[in-house]
Tab-separated table of N, CA and C in Angstrom:
chain	number	residue	atom	x	y	z
J	1087	MET	N	-3.338	-27.884	-21.757
J	1087	MET	CA	-4.246	-28.765	-21.048
J	1087	MET	C	-4.945	-27.973	-19.964
J	1088	SER	N	-6.237	-27.800	-20.042
J	1088	SER	CA	-7.001	-27.068	-19.041
J	1088	SER	C	-7.609	-28.041	-18.044
J	1089	GLN	N	-7.267	-27.861	-16.778
J	1089	GLN	CA	-7.789	-28.715	-15.729
J	1089	GLN	C	-8.834	-27.973	-14.913
J	1090	GLY	N	-9.433	-26.956	-15.464
J	1090	GLY	CA	-10.377	-26.125	-14.729
J	1090	GLY	C	-11.704	-26.813	-14.486
J	1091	ARG	N	-12.604	-26.056	-13.971
J	1091	ARG	CA	-13.936	-26.551	-13.680
J	1091	ARG	C	-14.726	-26.658	-14.969
J	1092	PRO	N	-15.756	-27.523	-14.983
J	1092	PRO	CA	-16.552	-27.668	-16.203
J	1092	PRO	C	-17.211	-26.356	-16.634
J	1093	ASP	N	-17.523	-25.476	-15.671
J	1093	ASP	CA	-18.200	-24.222	-16.001
J	1093	ASP	C	-17.208	-23.073	-16.190
J	1094	ASP	N	-15.979	-23.412	-16.603
J	1094	ASP	CA	-14.958	-22.376	-16.771
J	1094	ASP	C	-15.425	-21.302	-17.732
J	1095	ASP	N	-15.593	-20.106	-17.191
J	1095	ASP	CA	-15.862	-18.936	-18.006
J	1095	ASP	C	-14.826	-17.916	-17.589
J	1096	LEU	N	-13.804	-17.776	-18.382
J	1096	LEU	CA	-12.706	-16.890	-18.037
J	1096	LEU	C	-12.896	-15.478	-18.577
J	1097	SER	N	-14.064	-15.194	-19.142
J	1097	SER	CA	-14.288	-13.887	-19.755
J	1097	SER	C	-14.300	-12.747	-18.741
J	1098	ARG	N	-14.518	-13.034	-17.479
J	1098	ARG	CA	-14.532	-11.958	-16.480
J	1098	ARG	C	-13.151	-11.669	-15.917
J	1099	PHE	N	-12.144	-12.461	-16.325
J	1099	PHE	CA	-10.781	-12.265	-15.858
J	1099	PHE	C	-9.956	-11.558	-16.918
J	1100	CYS	N	-8.841	-10.973	-16.473
J	1100	CYS	CA	-7.911	-10.328	-17.397
J	1100	CYS	C	-6.496	-10.528	-16.876
J	1101	CYS	N	-5.524	-10.302	-17.723
J	1101	CYS	CA	-4.134	-10.401	-17.303
J	1101	CYS	C	-3.841	-9.266	-16.325
J	1102	LEU	N	-3.148	-9.593	-15.227
J	1102	LEU	CA	-2.847	-8.609	-14.196
J	1102	LEU	C	-1.406	-8.102	-14.263
J	1103	ASN	N	-0.684	-8.518	-15.301
J	1103	ASN	CA	0.689	-8.065	-15.495
J	1103	ASN	C	0.662	-6.740	-16.262
J	1104	GLU	N	1.035	-5.659	-15.583
J	1104	GLU	CA	0.959	-4.325	-16.198
J	1104	GLU	C	1.840	-4.179	-17.438
J	1105	ALA	N	2.849	-5.014	-17.573
J	1105	ALA	CA	3.742	-4.947	-18.738
J	1105	ALA	C	3.189	-5.722	-19.941
J	1106	CYS	N	2.088	-6.422	-19.763
J	1106	CYS	CA	1.515	-7.249	-20.831
J	1106	CYS	C	0.657	-6.399	-21.775
J	1107	PRO	N	0.747	-6.646	-23.083
J	1107	PRO	CA	-0.113	-5.931	-24.034
J	1107	PRO	C	-1.608	-6.203	-23.798
J	1108	ASP	N	-1.924	-7.343	-23.183
J	1108	ASP	CA	-3.323	-7.685	-22.912
J	1108	ASP	C	-3.750	-7.351	-21.484
J	1109	TYR	N	-2.961	-6.542	-20.779
J	1109	TYR	CA	-3.275	-6.148	-19.412
J	1109	TYR	C	-4.650	-5.478	-19.340
J	1110	GLY	N	-5.477	-5.981	-18.449
J	1110	GLY	CA	-6.780	-5.375	-18.212
J	1110	GLY	C	-7.841	-5.675	-19.254
J	1111	LYS	N	-7.536	-6.443	-20.273
J	1111	LYS	CA	-8.507	-6.755	-21.327
J	1111	LYS	C	-9.274	-8.019	-20.955
J	1112	ARG	N	-10.511	-7.855	-20.580
J	1112	ARG	CA	-11.353	-9.003	-20.214
J	1112	ARG	C	-11.845	-9.710	-21.474
J	1113	GLY	N	-11.904	-11.027	-21.395
J	1113	GLY	CA	-12.425	-11.809	-22.507
J	1113	GLY	C	-11.549	-11.782	-23.752
J	1114	ALA	N	-10.257	-11.546	-23.592
J	1114	ALA	CA	-9.357	-11.467	-24.747
J	1114	ALA	C	-8.955	-12.839	-25.269
J	1115	GLY	N	-9.331	-13.898	-24.549
J	1115	GLY	CA	-8.997	-15.246	-24.991
J	1115	GLY	C	-7.557	-15.655	-24.716
J	1116	ASN	N	-6.848	-14.857	-23.935
J	1116	ASN	CA	-5.438	-15.135	-23.659
J	1116	ASN	C	-5.221	-15.914	-22.361
J	1117	LEU	N	-6.257	-16.205	-21.606
J	1117	LEU	CA	-6.100	-16.880	-20.321
J	1117	LEU	C	-6.495	-18.348	-20.403
J	1118	THR	N	-5.707	-19.169	-19.725
J	1118	THR	CA	-6.001	-20.592	-19.601
J	1118	THR	C	-5.881	-20.978	-18.134
J	1119	VAL	N	-6.342	-22.183	-17.807
J	1119	VAL	CA	-6.243	-22.715	-16.445
J	1119	VAL	C	-5.312	-23.923	-16.497
J	1120	PRO	N	-4.009	-23.712	-16.256
J	1120	PRO	CA	-3.076	-24.839	-16.332
J	1120	PRO	C	-3.194	-25.799	-15.147
J	1121	MET	N	-3.681	-25.301	-14.001
J	1121	MET	CA	-3.790	-26.181	-12.839
J	1121	MET	C	-4.697	-25.585	-11.772
J	1122	LEU	N	-5.113	-26.443	-10.868
J	1122	LEU	CA	-5.847	-26.041	-9.675
J	1122	LEU	C	-4.889	-26.199	-8.503
J	1123	TYR	N	-5.052	-25.377	-7.477
J	1123	TYR	CA	-4.121	-25.465	-6.348
J	1123	TYR	C	-4.860	-25.263	-5.029
J	1124	GLY	N	-4.206	-25.691	-3.948
J	1124	GLY	CA	-4.715	-25.495	-2.602
J	1124	GLY	C	-5.864	-26.411	-2.250
J	1125	PRO	N	-6.216	-26.426	-0.958
J	1125	PRO	CA	-7.295	-27.300	-0.500
J	1125	PRO	C	-8.657	-26.907	-1.083
J	1126	GLN	N	-8.816	-25.652	-1.456
J	1126	GLN	CA	-10.080	-25.193	-2.034
J	1126	GLN	C	-10.132	-25.393	-3.550
J	1127	ARG	N	-9.038	-25.901	-4.124
J	1127	ARG	CA	-8.938	-26.165	-5.565
J	1127	ARG	C	-9.228	-24.897	-6.378
J	1128	ARG	N	-8.495	-23.854	-6.076
J	1128	ARG	CA	-8.628	-22.596	-6.810
J	1128	ARG	C	-7.892	-22.695	-8.139
J	1129	ARG	N	-8.348	-21.898	-9.093
J	1129	ARG	CA	-7.740	-21.919	-10.425
J	1129	ARG	C	-6.495	-21.029	-10.475
J	1130	LEU	N	-5.458	-21.544	-11.067
J	1130	LEU	CA	-4.283	-20.761	-11.385
J	1130	LEU	C	-4.441	-20.369	-12.852
J	1131	LEU	N	-4.457	-19.089	-13.124
J	1131	LEU	CA	-4.646	-18.601	-14.490
J	1131	LEU	C	-3.290	-18.290	-15.113
J	1132	ARG	N	-3.185	-18.481	-16.421
J	1132	ARG	CA	-1.951	-18.213	-17.150
J	1132	ARG	C	-2.284	-17.405	-18.391
J	1133	CYS	N	-1.543	-16.335	-18.581
J	1133	CYS	CA	-1.717	-15.496	-19.765
J	1133	CYS	C	-0.814	-16.036	-20.870
J	1134	SER	N	-1.390	-16.358	-22.010
J	1134	SER	CA	-0.598	-16.892	-23.124
J	1134	SER	C	0.214	-15.796	-23.815
J	1135	THR	N	-0.124	-14.536	-23.579
J	1135	THR	CA	0.610	-13.436	-24.199
J	1135	THR	C	1.945	-13.194	-23.501
J	1136	CYS	N	1.908	-13.069	-22.154
J	1136	CYS	CA	3.132	-12.732	-21.416
J	1136	CYS	C	3.633	-13.868	-20.527
J	1137	LYS	N	2.893	-14.960	-20.479
J	1137	LYS	CA	3.249	-16.156	-19.687
J	1137	LYS	C	3.127	-15.944	-18.163
J	1138	ALA	N	2.536	-14.839	-17.723
J	1138	ALA	CA	2.350	-14.594	-16.284
J	1138	ALA	C	1.310	-15.556	-15.733
J	1139	ARG	N	1.506	-15.942	-14.472
J	1139	ARG	CA	0.552	-16.825	-13.800
J	1139	ARG	C	0.068	-16.125	-12.538
J	1140	PHE	N	-1.220	-16.293	-12.234
J	1140	PHE	CA	-1.776	-15.656	-11.049
J	1140	PHE	C	-3.047	-16.374	-10.634
J	1141	SER	N	-3.393	-16.203	-9.370
J	1141	SER	CA	-4.585	-16.819	-8.809
J	1141	SER	C	-5.844	-16.150	-9.349
J	1142	GLU	N	-6.921	-16.921	-9.424
J	1142	GLU	CA	-8.199	-16.341	-9.832
J	1142	GLU	C	-8.693	-15.318	-8.819
J	1143	ARG	N	-8.166	-15.342	-7.597
J	1143	ARG	CA	-8.569	-14.389	-6.562
J	1143	ARG	C	-7.676	-13.158	-6.500
J	1144	ARG	N	-6.608	-13.126	-7.265
J	1144	ARG	CA	-5.710	-11.975	-7.226
J	1144	ARG	C	-6.457	-10.729	-7.675
J	1145	GLY	N	-6.230	-9.647	-6.984
J	1145	GLY	CA	-6.924	-8.403	-7.304
J	1145	GLY	C	-8.296	-8.300	-6.661
J	1146	THR	N	-8.640	-9.238	-5.793
J	1146	THR	CA	-9.922	-9.216	-5.083
J	1146	THR	C	-9.657	-9.167	-3.585
J	1147	PRO	N	-10.652	-8.799	-2.789
J	1147	PRO	CA	-10.457	-8.796	-1.332
J	1147	PRO	C	-10.220	-10.196	-0.764
J	1148	LEU	N	-10.513	-11.224	-1.516
J	1148	LEU	CA	-10.350	-12.586	-1.021
J	1148	LEU	C	-8.996	-13.194	-1.352
J	1149	PHE	N	-8.122	-12.438	-2.030
J	1149	PHE	CA	-6.809	-12.965	-2.379
J	1149	PHE	C	-6.009	-13.263	-1.118
J	1150	ASP	N	-5.376	-14.421	-1.085
J	1150	ASP	CA	-4.528	-14.875	0.013
J	1150	ASP	C	-5.297	-15.029	1.325
J	1151	THR	N	-6.575	-15.370	1.239
J	1151	THR	CA	-7.365	-15.668	2.433
J	1151	THR	C	-7.585	-17.171	2.496
J	1152	ARG	N	-7.915	-17.649	3.677
J	1152	ARG	CA	-7.985	-19.090	3.887
J	1152	ARG	C	-9.398	-19.655	3.993
J	1153	LEU	N	-10.369	-18.825	4.284
J	1153	LEU	CA	-11.735	-19.335	4.428
J	1153	LEU	C	-12.267	-19.839	3.097
J	1154	PRO	N	-13.093	-20.867	3.134
J	1154	PRO	CA	-13.785	-21.271	1.902
J	1154	PRO	C	-14.615	-20.090	1.387
J	1155	GLN	N	-14.793	-20.043	0.099
J	1155	GLN	CA	-15.449	-18.886	-0.522
J	1155	GLN	C	-16.815	-18.591	0.077
J	1156	GLU	N	-17.630	-19.601	0.319
J	1156	GLU	CA	-18.976	-19.362	0.851
J	1156	GLU	C	-18.943	-18.706	2.220
J	1157	ARG	N	-18.018	-19.133	3.078
J	1157	ARG	CA	-17.916	-18.526	4.418
J	1157	ARG	C	-17.376	-17.108	4.326
J	1158	ALA	N	-16.402	-16.889	3.463
J	1158	ALA	CA	-15.846	-15.544	3.291
J	1158	ALA	C	-16.918	-14.591	2.773
J	1159	LEU	N	-17.699	-15.044	1.805
J	1159	LEU	CA	-18.778	-14.199	1.284
J	1159	LEU	C	-19.861	-13.967	2.323
J	1160	ALA	N	-20.109	-14.970	3.175
J	1160	ALA	CA	-21.087	-14.803	4.255
J	1160	ALA	C	-20.625	-13.713	5.224
J	1161	VAL	N	-19.326	-13.689	5.534
J	1161	VAL	CA	-18.787	-12.638	6.399
J	1161	VAL	C	-19.056	-11.273	5.773
J	1162	LEU	N	-18.731	-11.124	4.492
J	1162	LEU	CA	-18.912	-9.836	3.817
J	1162	LEU	C	-20.389	-9.455	3.697
J	1163	ARG	N	-21.264	-10.441	3.477
J	1163	ARG	CA	-22.710	-10.151	3.393
J	1163	ARG	C	-23.242	-9.641	4.727
J	1164	HIS	N	-22.847	-10.286	5.828
J	1164	HIS	CA	-23.310	-9.850	7.148
J	1164	HIS	C	-22.800	-8.445	7.459
J	1165	LEU	N	-21.566	-8.159	7.115
J	1165	LEU	CA	-21.030	-6.820	7.339
J	1165	LEU	C	-21.787	-5.789	6.509
J	1166	ALA	N	-22.085	-6.122	5.267
J	1166	ALA	CA	-22.829	-5.208	4.392
J	1166	ALA	C	-24.239	-4.960	4.927
J	1167	ASP	N	-24.795	-5.955	5.628
J	1167	ASP	CA	-26.129	-5.804	6.217
J	1167	ASP	C	-26.099	-5.031	7.530
J	1168	GLY	N	-24.915	-4.640	7.980
J	1168	GLY	CA	-24.805	-3.830	9.183
J	1168	GLY	C	-24.518	-4.593	10.461
J	1169	CYS	N	-24.227	-5.872	10.363
J	1169	CYS	CA	-23.882	-6.648	11.561
J	1169	CYS	C	-22.491	-6.235	12.044
J	1170	GLY	N	-22.286	-6.274	13.341
J	1170	GLY	CA	-20.984	-5.974	13.915
J	1170	GLY	C	-20.046	-7.161	13.770
J	1171	ALA	N	-18.796	-6.934	14.154
J	1171	ALA	CA	-17.773	-7.981	14.017
J	1171	ALA	C	-18.077	-9.190	14.895
J	1172	ARG	N	-18.457	-8.963	16.144
J	1172	ARG	CA	-18.742	-10.083	17.046
J	1172	ARG	C	-19.962	-10.871	16.568
J	1173	GLN	N	-21.008	-10.151	16.193
J	1173	GLN	CA	-22.225	-10.819	15.724
J	1173	GLN	C	-21.945	-11.610	14.449
J	1174	THR	N	-21.234	-11.017	13.525
J	1174	THR	CA	-20.884	-11.710	12.282
J	1174	THR	C	-20.065	-12.956	12.574
J	1175	GLY	N	-19.110	-12.826	13.479
J	1175	GLY	CA	-18.290	-13.977	13.853
J	1175	GLY	C	-19.133	-15.121	14.400
J	1176	ARG	N	-20.099	-14.790	15.250
J	1176	ARG	CA	-20.983	-15.833	15.799
J	1176	ARG	C	-21.844	-16.454	14.706
J	1177	LEU	N	-22.390	-15.637	13.821
J	1177	LEU	CA	-23.278	-16.139	12.771
J	1177	LEU	C	-22.557	-17.038	11.767
J	1178	VAL	N	-21.326	-16.690	11.442
J	1178	VAL	CA	-20.584	-17.424	10.416
J	1178	VAL	C	-19.706	-18.520	11.029
J	1179	GLY	N	-19.395	-18.374	12.308
J	1179	GLY	CA	-18.560	-19.374	12.970
J	1179	GLY	C	-17.078	-19.119	12.807
J	1180	VAL	N	-16.696	-17.839	12.816
J	1180	VAL	CA	-15.288	-17.469	12.740
J	1180	VAL	C	-14.980	-16.491	13.873
J	1181	ASP	N	-13.710	-16.295	14.146
J	1181	ASP	CA	-13.292	-15.374	15.188
J	1181	ASP	C	-13.571	-13.931	14.764
J	1182	LYS	N	-13.858	-13.066	15.747
J	1182	LYS	CA	-14.136	-11.662	15.431
J	1182	LYS	C	-12.943	-10.981	14.755
J	1183	ASP	N	-11.728	-11.424	15.098
J	1183	ASP	CA	-10.546	-10.843	14.456
J	1183	ASP	C	-10.493	-11.185	12.968
J	1184	THR	N	-10.993	-12.355	12.615
J	1184	THR	CA	-11.085	-12.740	11.202
J	1184	THR	C	-12.067	-11.821	10.484
J	1185	VAL	N	-13.183	-11.539	11.130
J	1185	VAL	CA	-14.189	-10.640	10.554
J	1185	VAL	C	-13.587	-9.258	10.324
J	1186	VAL	N	-12.871	-8.746	11.318
J	1186	VAL	CA	-12.243	-7.424	11.193
J	1186	VAL	C	-11.235	-7.423	10.052
J	1187	ARG	N	-10.447	-8.484	9.941
J	1187	ARG	CA	-9.446	-8.576	8.868
J	1187	ARG	C	-10.110	-8.555	7.491
J	1188	TYR	N	-11.202	-9.295	7.342
J	1188	TYR	CA	-11.917	-9.303	6.062
J	1188	TYR	C	-12.560	-7.943	5.779
J	1189	ALA	N	-13.079	-7.296	6.820
J	1189	ALA	CA	-13.686	-5.968	6.637
J	1189	ALA	C	-12.647	-4.956	6.168
J	1190	LEU	N	-11.462	-4.997	6.765
J	1190	LEU	CA	-10.396	-4.077	6.352
J	1190	LEU	C	-9.951	-4.346	4.918
J	1191	ARG	N	-9.846	-5.619	4.548
J	1191	ARG	CA	-9.468	-5.964	3.168
J	1191	ARG	C	-10.513	-5.457	2.183
J	1192	ALA	N	-11.770	-5.741	2.479
J	1192	ALA	CA	-12.853	-5.344	1.567
J	1192	ALA	C	-12.959	-3.822	1.493
J	1193	GLY	N	-12.786	-3.151	2.631
J	1193	GLY	CA	-12.858	-1.692	2.646
J	1193	GLY	C	-11.746	-1.063	1.824
J	1194	GLY	N	-10.528	-1.586	1.971
J	1194	GLY	CA	-9.404	-1.071	1.183
J	1194	GLY	C	-9.600	-1.306	-0.301
J	1195	HIS	N	-10.133	-2.478	-0.632
J	1195	HIS	CA	-10.400	-2.797	-2.033
J	1195	HIS	C	-11.477	-1.859	-2.600
J	1196	ALA	N	-12.532	-1.629	-1.832
J	1196	ALA	CA	-13.616	-0.741	-2.277
J	1196	ALA	C	-13.109	0.692	-2.463
J	1197	GLU	N	-12.233	1.128	-1.559
J	1197	GLU	CA	-11.679	2.480	-1.668
J	1197	GLU	C	-10.860	2.641	-2.946
J	1198	LYS	N	-10.015	1.654	-3.235
J	1198	LYS	CA	-9.205	1.709	-4.460
J	1198	LYS	C	-10.086	1.711	-5.704
J	1199	LEU	N	-11.111	0.864	-5.705
J	1199	LEU	CA	-12.029	0.802	-6.843
J	1199	LEU	C	-12.764	2.125	-7.012
J	1200	HIS	N	-13.227	2.691	-5.917
J	1200	HIS	CA	-13.915	3.982	-5.968
J	1200	HIS	C	-13.009	5.052	-6.564
J	1201	ASP	N	-11.776	5.123	-6.059
J	1201	ASP	CA	-10.842	6.137	-6.554
J	1201	ASP	C	-10.561	5.960	-8.040
J	1202	GLU	N	-10.455	4.709	-8.484
J	1202	GLU	CA	-10.213	4.447	-9.905
J	1202	GLU	C	-11.413	4.860	-10.751
J	1203	LEU	N	-12.618	4.541	-10.285
J	1203	LEU	CA	-13.811	4.893	-11.049
J	1203	LEU	C	-14.036	6.396	-11.083
J	1204	VAL	N	-13.775	7.068	-9.987
J	1204	VAL	CA	-13.932	8.527	-9.953
J	1204	VAL	C	-12.918	9.193	-10.874
J	1205	ALA	N	-11.706	8.657	-10.924
J	1205	ALA	CA	-10.663	9.241	-11.776
J	1205	ALA	C	-11.043	9.177	-13.250
J	1206	PHE	N	-11.834	8.175	-13.631
J	1206	PHE	CA	-12.210	8.020	-15.033
J	1206	PHE	C	-13.654	8.425	-15.312
J	1207	SER	N	-14.302	9.087	-14.364
J	1207	SER	CA	-15.675	9.549	-14.581
J	1207	SER	C	-15.687	10.646	-15.623
J	1208	PRO	N	-16.701	10.663	-16.469
J	1208	PRO	CA	-16.768	11.739	-17.469
J	1208	PRO	C	-17.027	13.084	-16.805
J	1209	ALA	N	-16.513	14.125	-17.400
J	1209	ALA	CA	-16.732	15.463	-16.861
J	1209	ALA	C	-18.174	15.861	-17.014
J	1210	ASP	N	-18.708	16.587	-16.044
J	1210	ASP	CA	-20.095	17.055	-16.080
J	1210	ASP	C	-20.079	18.551	-16.318
J	1211	ASP	N	-20.492	18.977	-17.505
J	1211	ASP	CA	-20.460	20.389	-17.862
J	1211	ASP	C	-21.607	21.187	-17.252
J	1212	GLN	N	-22.571	20.519	-16.650
J	1212	GLN	CA	-23.743	21.198	-16.135
J	1212	GLN	C	-23.581	21.630	-14.681
J	1213	GLY	N	-22.460	21.325	-14.056
J	1213	GLY	CA	-22.238	21.705	-12.671
J	1213	GLY	C	-22.883	20.722	-11.717
J	1214	PRO	N	-22.903	21.057	-10.429
J	1214	PRO	CA	-23.450	20.140	-9.425
J	1214	PRO	C	-24.965	19.954	-9.575
J	1215	ALA	N	-25.422	18.778	-9.189
J	1215	ALA	CA	-26.860	18.491	-9.244
J	1215	ALA	C	-27.595	19.296	-8.181
J	1216	ARG	N	-28.782	19.706	-8.492
J	1216	ARG	CA	-29.587	20.488	-7.534
J	1216	ARG	C	-30.755	19.711	-7.081
């Protein structure tokens, strides 16, 4: 029984259980939405292959955060535009410490993603670009 949103498109998600045969496979058809949880009604995803359950936000900088998605994204957009923590806090209506916490989460997530992408970059036989 899927209680998800009418626009449920789970193709961008994958199983996050490293022991699962479908780990990391997006759009494998193994994920369902057994329930919604929390005040923001977030989706709890379930892998039919390994039976693991996890939040739709797991593996993202927004995992285990409390702000509604639009406000959290507004914080990150203002930071990306070069606004400082105090200015972003005033614009979005959150404390500057919240802004700093989100910036650190997003920065750590970006660093991990960068390192993963660089590790799998194809070798360049032509040497450095000139």
